[in-house]
Short mmCIF file of C-alpha atoms in Angstrom, two decimals:
data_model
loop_
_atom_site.label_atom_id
_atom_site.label_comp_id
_atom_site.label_asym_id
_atom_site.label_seq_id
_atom_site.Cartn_x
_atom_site.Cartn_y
_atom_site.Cartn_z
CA UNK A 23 13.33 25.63 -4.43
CA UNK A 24 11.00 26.78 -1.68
CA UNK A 25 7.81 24.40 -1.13
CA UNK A 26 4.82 26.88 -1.79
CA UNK A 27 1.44 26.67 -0.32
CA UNK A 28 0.84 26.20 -3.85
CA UNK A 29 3.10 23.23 -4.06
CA UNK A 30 1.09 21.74 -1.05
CA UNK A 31 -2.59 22.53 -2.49
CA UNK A 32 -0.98 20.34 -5.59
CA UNK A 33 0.55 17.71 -3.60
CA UNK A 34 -2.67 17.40 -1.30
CA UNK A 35 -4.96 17.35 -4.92
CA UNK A 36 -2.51 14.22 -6.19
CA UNK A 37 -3.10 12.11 -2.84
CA UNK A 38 -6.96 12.85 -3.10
CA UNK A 39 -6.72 11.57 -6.90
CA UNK A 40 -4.17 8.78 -6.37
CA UNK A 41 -6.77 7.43 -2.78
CA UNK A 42 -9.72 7.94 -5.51
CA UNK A 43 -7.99 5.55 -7.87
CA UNK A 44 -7.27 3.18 -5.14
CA UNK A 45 -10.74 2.88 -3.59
CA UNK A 46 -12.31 2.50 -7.50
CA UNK A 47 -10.33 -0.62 -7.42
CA UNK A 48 -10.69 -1.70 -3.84
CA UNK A 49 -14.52 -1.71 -4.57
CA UNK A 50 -14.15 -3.53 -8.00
CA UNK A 51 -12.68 -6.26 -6.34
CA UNK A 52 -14.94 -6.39 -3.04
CA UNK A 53 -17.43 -6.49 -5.74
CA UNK A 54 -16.44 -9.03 -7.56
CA UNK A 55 -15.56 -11.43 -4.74
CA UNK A 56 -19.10 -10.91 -2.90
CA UNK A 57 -20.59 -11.81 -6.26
CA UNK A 58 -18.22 -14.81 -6.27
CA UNK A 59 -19.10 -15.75 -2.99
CA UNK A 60 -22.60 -15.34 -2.78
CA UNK A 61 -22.57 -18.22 -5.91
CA UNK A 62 -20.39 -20.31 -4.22
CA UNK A 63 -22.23 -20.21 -0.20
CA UNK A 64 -25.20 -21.93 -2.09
CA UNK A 65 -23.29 -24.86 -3.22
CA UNK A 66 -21.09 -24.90 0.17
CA UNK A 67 -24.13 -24.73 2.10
CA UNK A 68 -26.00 -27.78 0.68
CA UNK A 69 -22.58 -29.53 0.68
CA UNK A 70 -21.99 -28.72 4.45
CA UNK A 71 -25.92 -29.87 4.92
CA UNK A 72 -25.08 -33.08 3.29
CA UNK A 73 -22.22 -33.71 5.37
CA UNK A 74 -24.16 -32.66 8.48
CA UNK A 75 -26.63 -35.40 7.66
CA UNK A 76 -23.96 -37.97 7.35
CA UNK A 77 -22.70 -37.35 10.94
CA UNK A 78 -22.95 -39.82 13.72
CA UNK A 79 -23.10 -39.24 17.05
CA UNK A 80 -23.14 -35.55 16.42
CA UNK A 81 -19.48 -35.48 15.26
CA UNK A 82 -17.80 -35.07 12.08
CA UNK A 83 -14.35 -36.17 11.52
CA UNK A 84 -11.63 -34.46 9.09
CA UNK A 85 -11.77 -37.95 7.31
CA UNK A 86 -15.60 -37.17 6.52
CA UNK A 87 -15.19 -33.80 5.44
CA UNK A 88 -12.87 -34.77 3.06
CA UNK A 89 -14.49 -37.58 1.29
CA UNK A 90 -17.78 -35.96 1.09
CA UNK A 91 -18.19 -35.69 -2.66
CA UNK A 92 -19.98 -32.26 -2.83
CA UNK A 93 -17.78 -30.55 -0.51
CA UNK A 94 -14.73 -31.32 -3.05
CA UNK A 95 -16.77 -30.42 -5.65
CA UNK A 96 -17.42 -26.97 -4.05
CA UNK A 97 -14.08 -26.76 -3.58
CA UNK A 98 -13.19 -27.33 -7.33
CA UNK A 99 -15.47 -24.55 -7.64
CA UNK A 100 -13.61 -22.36 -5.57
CA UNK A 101 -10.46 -22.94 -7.08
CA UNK A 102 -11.92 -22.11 -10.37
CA UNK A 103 -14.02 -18.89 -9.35
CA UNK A 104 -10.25 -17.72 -7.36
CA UNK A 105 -8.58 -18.12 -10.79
CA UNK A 106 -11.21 -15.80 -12.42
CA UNK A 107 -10.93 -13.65 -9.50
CA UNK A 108 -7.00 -13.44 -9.35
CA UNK A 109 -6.87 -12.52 -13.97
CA UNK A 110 -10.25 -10.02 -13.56
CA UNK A 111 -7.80 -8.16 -9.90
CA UNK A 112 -4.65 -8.21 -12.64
CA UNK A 113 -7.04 -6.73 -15.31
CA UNK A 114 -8.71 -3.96 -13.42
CA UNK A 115 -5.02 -3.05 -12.18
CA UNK A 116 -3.67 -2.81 -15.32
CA UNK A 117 -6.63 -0.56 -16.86
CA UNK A 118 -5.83 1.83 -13.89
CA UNK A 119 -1.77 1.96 -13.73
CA UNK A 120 -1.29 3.75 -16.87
CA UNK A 121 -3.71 6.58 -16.00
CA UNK A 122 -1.79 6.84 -12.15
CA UNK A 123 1.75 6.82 -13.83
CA UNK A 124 0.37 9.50 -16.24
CA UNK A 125 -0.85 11.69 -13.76
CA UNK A 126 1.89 10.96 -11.70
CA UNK A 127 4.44 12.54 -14.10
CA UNK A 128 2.34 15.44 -15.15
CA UNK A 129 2.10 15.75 -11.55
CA UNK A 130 5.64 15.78 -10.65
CA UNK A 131 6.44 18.83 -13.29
CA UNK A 132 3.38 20.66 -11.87
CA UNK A 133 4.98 20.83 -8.66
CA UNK A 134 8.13 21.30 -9.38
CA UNK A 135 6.46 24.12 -11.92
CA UNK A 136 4.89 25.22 -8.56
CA UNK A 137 8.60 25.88 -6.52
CA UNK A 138 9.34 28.25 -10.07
CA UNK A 139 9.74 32.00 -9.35
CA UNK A 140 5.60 33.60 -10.59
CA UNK A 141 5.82 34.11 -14.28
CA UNK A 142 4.98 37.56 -13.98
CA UNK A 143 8.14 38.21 -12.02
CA UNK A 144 10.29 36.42 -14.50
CA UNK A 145 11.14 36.98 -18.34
CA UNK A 146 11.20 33.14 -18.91
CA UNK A 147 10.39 29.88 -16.77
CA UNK A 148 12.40 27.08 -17.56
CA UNK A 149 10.76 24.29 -19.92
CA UNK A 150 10.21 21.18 -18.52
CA UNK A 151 10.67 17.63 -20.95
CA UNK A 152 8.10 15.05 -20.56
CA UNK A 153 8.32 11.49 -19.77
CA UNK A 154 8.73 9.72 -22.93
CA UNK A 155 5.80 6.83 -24.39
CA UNK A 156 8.68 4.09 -24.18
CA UNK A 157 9.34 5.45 -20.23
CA UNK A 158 5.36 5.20 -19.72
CA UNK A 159 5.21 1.92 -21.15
CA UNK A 160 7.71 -0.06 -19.66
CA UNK A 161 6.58 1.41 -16.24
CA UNK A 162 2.81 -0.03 -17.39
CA UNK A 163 4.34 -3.48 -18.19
CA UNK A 164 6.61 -3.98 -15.31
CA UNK A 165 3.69 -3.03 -12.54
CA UNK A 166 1.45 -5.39 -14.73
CA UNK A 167 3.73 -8.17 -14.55
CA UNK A 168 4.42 -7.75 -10.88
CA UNK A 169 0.53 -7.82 -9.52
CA UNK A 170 0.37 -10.98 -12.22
CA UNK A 171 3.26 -12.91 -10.74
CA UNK A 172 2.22 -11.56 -6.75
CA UNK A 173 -0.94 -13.25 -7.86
CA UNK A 174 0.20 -16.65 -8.75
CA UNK A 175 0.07 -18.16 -5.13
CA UNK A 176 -3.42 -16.91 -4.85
CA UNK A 177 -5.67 -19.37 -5.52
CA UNK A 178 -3.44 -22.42 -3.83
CA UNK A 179 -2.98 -19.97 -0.19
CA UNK A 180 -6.88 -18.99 -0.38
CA UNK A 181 -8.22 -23.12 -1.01
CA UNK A 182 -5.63 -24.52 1.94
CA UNK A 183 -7.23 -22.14 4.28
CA UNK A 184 -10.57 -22.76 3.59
CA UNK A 185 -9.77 -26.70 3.16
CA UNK A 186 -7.97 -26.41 6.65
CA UNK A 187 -11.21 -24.87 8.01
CA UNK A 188 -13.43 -27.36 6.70
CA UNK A 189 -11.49 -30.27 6.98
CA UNK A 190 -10.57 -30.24 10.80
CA UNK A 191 -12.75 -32.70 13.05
CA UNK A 192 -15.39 -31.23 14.55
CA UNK A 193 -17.07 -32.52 18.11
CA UNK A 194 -20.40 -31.27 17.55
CA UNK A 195 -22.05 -29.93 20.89
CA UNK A 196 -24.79 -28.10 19.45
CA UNK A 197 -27.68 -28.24 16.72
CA UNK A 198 -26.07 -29.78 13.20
CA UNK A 199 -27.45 -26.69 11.37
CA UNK A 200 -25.14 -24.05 13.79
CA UNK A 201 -22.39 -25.89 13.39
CA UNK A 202 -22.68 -26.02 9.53
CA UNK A 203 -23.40 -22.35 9.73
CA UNK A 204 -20.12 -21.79 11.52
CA UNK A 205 -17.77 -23.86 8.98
CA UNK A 206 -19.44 -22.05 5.99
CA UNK A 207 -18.52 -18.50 7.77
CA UNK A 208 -14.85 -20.10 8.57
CA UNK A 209 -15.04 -20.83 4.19
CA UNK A 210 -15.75 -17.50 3.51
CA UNK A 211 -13.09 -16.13 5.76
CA UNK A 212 -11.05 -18.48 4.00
CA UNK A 213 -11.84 -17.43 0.49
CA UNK A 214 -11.84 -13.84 1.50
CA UNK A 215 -8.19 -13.85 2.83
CA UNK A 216 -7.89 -14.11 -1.18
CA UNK A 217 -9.66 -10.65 -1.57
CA UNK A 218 -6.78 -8.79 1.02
CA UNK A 219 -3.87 -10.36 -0.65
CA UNK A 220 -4.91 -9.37 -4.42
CA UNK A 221 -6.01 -5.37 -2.60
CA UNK A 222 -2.68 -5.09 -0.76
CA UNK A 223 -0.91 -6.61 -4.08
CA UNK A 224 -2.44 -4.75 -6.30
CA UNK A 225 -2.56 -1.48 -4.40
CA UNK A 226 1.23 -1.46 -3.33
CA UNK A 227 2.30 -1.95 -7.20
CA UNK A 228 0.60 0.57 -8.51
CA UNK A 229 1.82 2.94 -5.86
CA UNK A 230 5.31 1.82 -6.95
CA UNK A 231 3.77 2.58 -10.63
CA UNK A 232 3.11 6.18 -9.60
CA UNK A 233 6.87 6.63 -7.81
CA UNK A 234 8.37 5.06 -11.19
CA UNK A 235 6.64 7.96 -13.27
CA UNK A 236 7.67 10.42 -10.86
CA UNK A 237 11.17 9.50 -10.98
CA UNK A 238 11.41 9.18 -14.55
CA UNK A 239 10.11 12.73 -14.45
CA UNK A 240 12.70 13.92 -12.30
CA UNK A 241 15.31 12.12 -14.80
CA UNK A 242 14.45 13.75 -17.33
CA UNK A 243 14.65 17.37 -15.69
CA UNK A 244 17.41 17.31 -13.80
CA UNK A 245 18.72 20.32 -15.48
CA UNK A 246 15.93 22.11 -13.24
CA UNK A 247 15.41 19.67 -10.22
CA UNK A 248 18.23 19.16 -7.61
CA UNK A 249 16.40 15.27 -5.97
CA UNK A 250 13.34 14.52 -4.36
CA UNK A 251 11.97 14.78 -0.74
CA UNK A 252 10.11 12.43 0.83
CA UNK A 253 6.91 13.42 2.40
CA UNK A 254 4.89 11.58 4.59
CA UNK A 255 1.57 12.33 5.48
CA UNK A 256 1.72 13.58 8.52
CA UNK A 257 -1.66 12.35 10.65
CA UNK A 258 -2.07 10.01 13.53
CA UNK A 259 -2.49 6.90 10.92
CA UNK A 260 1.00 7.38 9.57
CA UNK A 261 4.24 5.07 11.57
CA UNK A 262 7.02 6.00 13.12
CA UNK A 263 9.08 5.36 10.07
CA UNK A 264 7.48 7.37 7.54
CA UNK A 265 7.39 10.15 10.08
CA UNK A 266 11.00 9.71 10.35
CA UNK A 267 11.93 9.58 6.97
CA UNK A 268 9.59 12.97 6.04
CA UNK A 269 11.62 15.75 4.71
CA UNK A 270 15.09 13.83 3.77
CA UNK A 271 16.12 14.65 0.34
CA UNK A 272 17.27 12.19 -2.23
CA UNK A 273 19.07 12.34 -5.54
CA UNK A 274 16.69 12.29 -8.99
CA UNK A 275 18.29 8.73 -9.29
CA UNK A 276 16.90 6.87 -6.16
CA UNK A 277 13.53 4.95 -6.39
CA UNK A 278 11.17 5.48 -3.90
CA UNK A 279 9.49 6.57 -1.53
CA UNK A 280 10.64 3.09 0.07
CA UNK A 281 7.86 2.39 1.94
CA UNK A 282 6.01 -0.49 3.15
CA UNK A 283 2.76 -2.15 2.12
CA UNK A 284 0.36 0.14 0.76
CA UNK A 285 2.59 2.93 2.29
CA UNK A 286 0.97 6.42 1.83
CA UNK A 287 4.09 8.39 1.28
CA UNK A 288 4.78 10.76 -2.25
CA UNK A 289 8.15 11.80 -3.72
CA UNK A 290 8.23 15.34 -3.87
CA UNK A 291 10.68 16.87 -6.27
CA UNK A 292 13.10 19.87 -5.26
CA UNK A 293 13.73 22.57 -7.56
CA UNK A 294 17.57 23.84 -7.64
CA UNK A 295 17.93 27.25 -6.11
CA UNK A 296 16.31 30.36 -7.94
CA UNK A 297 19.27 31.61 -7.90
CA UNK A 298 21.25 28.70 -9.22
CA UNK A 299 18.47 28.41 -12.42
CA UNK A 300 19.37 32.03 -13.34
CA UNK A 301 16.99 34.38 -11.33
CA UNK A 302 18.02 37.19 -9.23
CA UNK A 303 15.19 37.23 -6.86
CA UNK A 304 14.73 36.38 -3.32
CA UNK A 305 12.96 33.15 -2.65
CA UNK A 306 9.81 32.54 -0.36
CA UNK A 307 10.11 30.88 2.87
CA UNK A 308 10.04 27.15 2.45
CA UNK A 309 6.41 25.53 4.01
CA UNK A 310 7.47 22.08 4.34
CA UNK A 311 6.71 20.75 7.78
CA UNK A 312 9.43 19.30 9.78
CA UNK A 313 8.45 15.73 11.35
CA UNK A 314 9.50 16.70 14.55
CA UNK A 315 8.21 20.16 15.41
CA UNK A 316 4.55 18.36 14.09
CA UNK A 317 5.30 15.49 16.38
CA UNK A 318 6.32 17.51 19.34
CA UNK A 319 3.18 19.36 19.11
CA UNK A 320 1.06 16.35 19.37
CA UNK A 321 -0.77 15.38 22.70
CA UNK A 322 0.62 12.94 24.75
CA UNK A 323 -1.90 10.18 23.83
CA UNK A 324 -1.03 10.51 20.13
CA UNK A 325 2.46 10.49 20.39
CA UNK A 326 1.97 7.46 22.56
CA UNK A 327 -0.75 6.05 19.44
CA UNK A 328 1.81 6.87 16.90
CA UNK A 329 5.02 5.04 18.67
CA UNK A 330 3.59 3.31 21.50
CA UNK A 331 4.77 3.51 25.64
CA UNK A 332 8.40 2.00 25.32
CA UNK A 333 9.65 3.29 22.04
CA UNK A 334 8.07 6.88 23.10
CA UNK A 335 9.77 6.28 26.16
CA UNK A 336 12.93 5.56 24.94
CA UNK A 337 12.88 8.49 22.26
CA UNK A 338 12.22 11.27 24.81
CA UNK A 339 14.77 9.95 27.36
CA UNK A 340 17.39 10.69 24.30
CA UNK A 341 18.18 7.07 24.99
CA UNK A 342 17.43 6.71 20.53
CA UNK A 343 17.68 9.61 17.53
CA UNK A 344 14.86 10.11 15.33
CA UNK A 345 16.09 8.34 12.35
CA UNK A 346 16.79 4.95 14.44
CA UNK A 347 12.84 4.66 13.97
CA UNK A 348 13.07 3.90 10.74
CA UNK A 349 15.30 0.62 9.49
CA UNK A 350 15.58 -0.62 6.00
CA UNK A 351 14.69 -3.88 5.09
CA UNK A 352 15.01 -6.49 2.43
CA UNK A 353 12.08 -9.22 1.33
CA UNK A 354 12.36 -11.82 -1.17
CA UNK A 355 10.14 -11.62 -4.04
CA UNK A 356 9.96 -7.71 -3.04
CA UNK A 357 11.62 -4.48 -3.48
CA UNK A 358 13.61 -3.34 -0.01
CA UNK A 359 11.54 -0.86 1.98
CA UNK A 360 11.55 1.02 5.33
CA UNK A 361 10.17 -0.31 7.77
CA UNK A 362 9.41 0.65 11.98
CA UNK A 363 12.52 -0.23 14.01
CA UNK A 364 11.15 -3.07 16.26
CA UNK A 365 11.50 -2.12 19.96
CA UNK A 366 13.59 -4.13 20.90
CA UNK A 367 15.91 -3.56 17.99
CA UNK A 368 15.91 0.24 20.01
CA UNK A 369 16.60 -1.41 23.26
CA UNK A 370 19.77 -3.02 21.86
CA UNK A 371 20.61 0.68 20.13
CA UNK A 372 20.03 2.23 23.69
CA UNK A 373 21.85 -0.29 25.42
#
């Protein structure tokens, strides 16, 4: 049951594969919505000359902006080139979901395989049982269906922005030409707040995709695994909950990690004792690295990074525990996830 340096080397291999996967489709989608845009600016831009023409006295009303005939029609565009946009993110999601919750379960058995007395030491290792087709499917289906549905409001969020933007009266103060410059950057803002919503959509489901496969991979060998850990990765990047939550073990049954957005954290499953699988052997030291011993060796300017002044404050004056950084927290039209206690959420704990 010991975590090997073996078991890290794998664990360390399946977060370089799983970011690798993740920035493929991160730069499918920046791709595709530069493309968009860079068709759309042209027909914005002679719209937003047009309009700049038709000012008087240097000022253009909201009342303008939205009759102007070929600023609604770039607008239609938009709206059409954001539906493309939202199918092609739910496409290029679901081409990669099935390979992550594949890896992810082969993964899962290759480091539990890992916390396994050497073979050489042993007469037989126990046989692990593979996620089944059915398991892998469903998983595929259900993450498709989510980054589909989380995509609906897409289009509609993306064009009110960009229509607020453009829309708004404008006293003009300076050269037509700068101002239209500045409402067709404010556009693309606009349309790109479209491009972080499908990334952080698309990128937190298939992360859940990869926990599903992992825990349907601990289902199906809990004759050998005892639960899961959950294991953060430890760096100056990661929050106060997830650093809080590393290294607490979890039955095979619970989903998760629970973590939020885009959350970095892996399940790690936890072999039963060697002794309780049959073998008579002493077992390794276990390498996992408590959260607090890594945090307490930290300078004081990362510590202070990582929690910031008061809630630092407040957890070396013993005034909070470790685990009241870390609250659980429930979001409609979402799964529940742990989140960072807000401060002063801790103030009321001290108090």
């Amino acid at each position: 049951m010991a975590i090997t340096s073996t078991t890290l080397a794998l664990l360390a291999a399946r977060r370089q594969e799983v970011d690798q996967v993740l920035a493929d489709l991160d730069l499918a989608l920046i791709g595709a919505w530069v493309q968009a845009w860079d068709d759309l600016s042209v027909e914005f831009d002679a719209a937003l000359a047009d309009l700049m023409l038709a000012a008087k006295d240097g000022r253009v009303t909201g009342s303008q902006a939205a009759k102007n005939v070929r600023l609604r029609k770039a607008l239609s565009l938009a709206v059409e080139r954001l539906d493309e946009l939202s199918q092609l993110a739910t496409v290029s999601a679901q081409a990669d979901v099935l390979r992550m919750a594949l890896a992810a379960a082969q993964s899962q058995i290759d480091v539990a395989l890992s916390q396994l007395p050497p073979a050489d030491r042993v007469a037989v290792l126990p046989t692990f049982t593979r996620v089944s087709d059915a398991t892998m499917d469903a998983i595929v289906a259900r993450t498709t269906q989510n980054i589909a549905t989380g995509l609906l409001p897409l289009t509609d969020d993306a064009v009110a922005v960009m229509k607020r933007n453009l829309i708004r009266g404008i006293a003009v103060g300076e050269n037509p030409r700068a101002v239209a410059r500045r409402m067709l950057r404010q556009a693309e803002q606009g349309f790109n707040g479209g491009l972080t919503r499908a990334m952080t959509i698309a990128r937190t489901e298939m992360l859940d995709a990869h926990r599903a496969a992992g825990k349907a991979a601990d289902m199906a060998n809990t004759d050998i695994t005892t639960g899961w850990i959950w294991g953060a990765s430890l760096d100056a990047r990661t929050c106060p909950s997830c650093i809080a939550q590393h290294g607490q073990l979890h039955t095979p049954d619970e989903d998760g990690p629970l973590d939020h957005h885009c959350g970095r954290c892996a399940r790690i499953p936890k072999t039963k004792t060697w002794k309780e699988l049959g073998f008579n052997i002493e077992e390794p030291a276990d390498l996992m690295q408590d959260s607090r011993e890594w945090f307490d060796g930290l300078t004081d300017d990362t510590k202070r990074q990582i929690m910031g002044a008061e809630r630092l404050e407040l957890l070396n004056s013993g005034a909070i525990k470790w685990e009241d950084l870390s609250t659980r927290r429930t979001t409609d039209g979402w799964r529940d996830a742990m989140h960072v206690t807000p401060v002063k959420d801790l103030r009321g704990l001290a108090a």
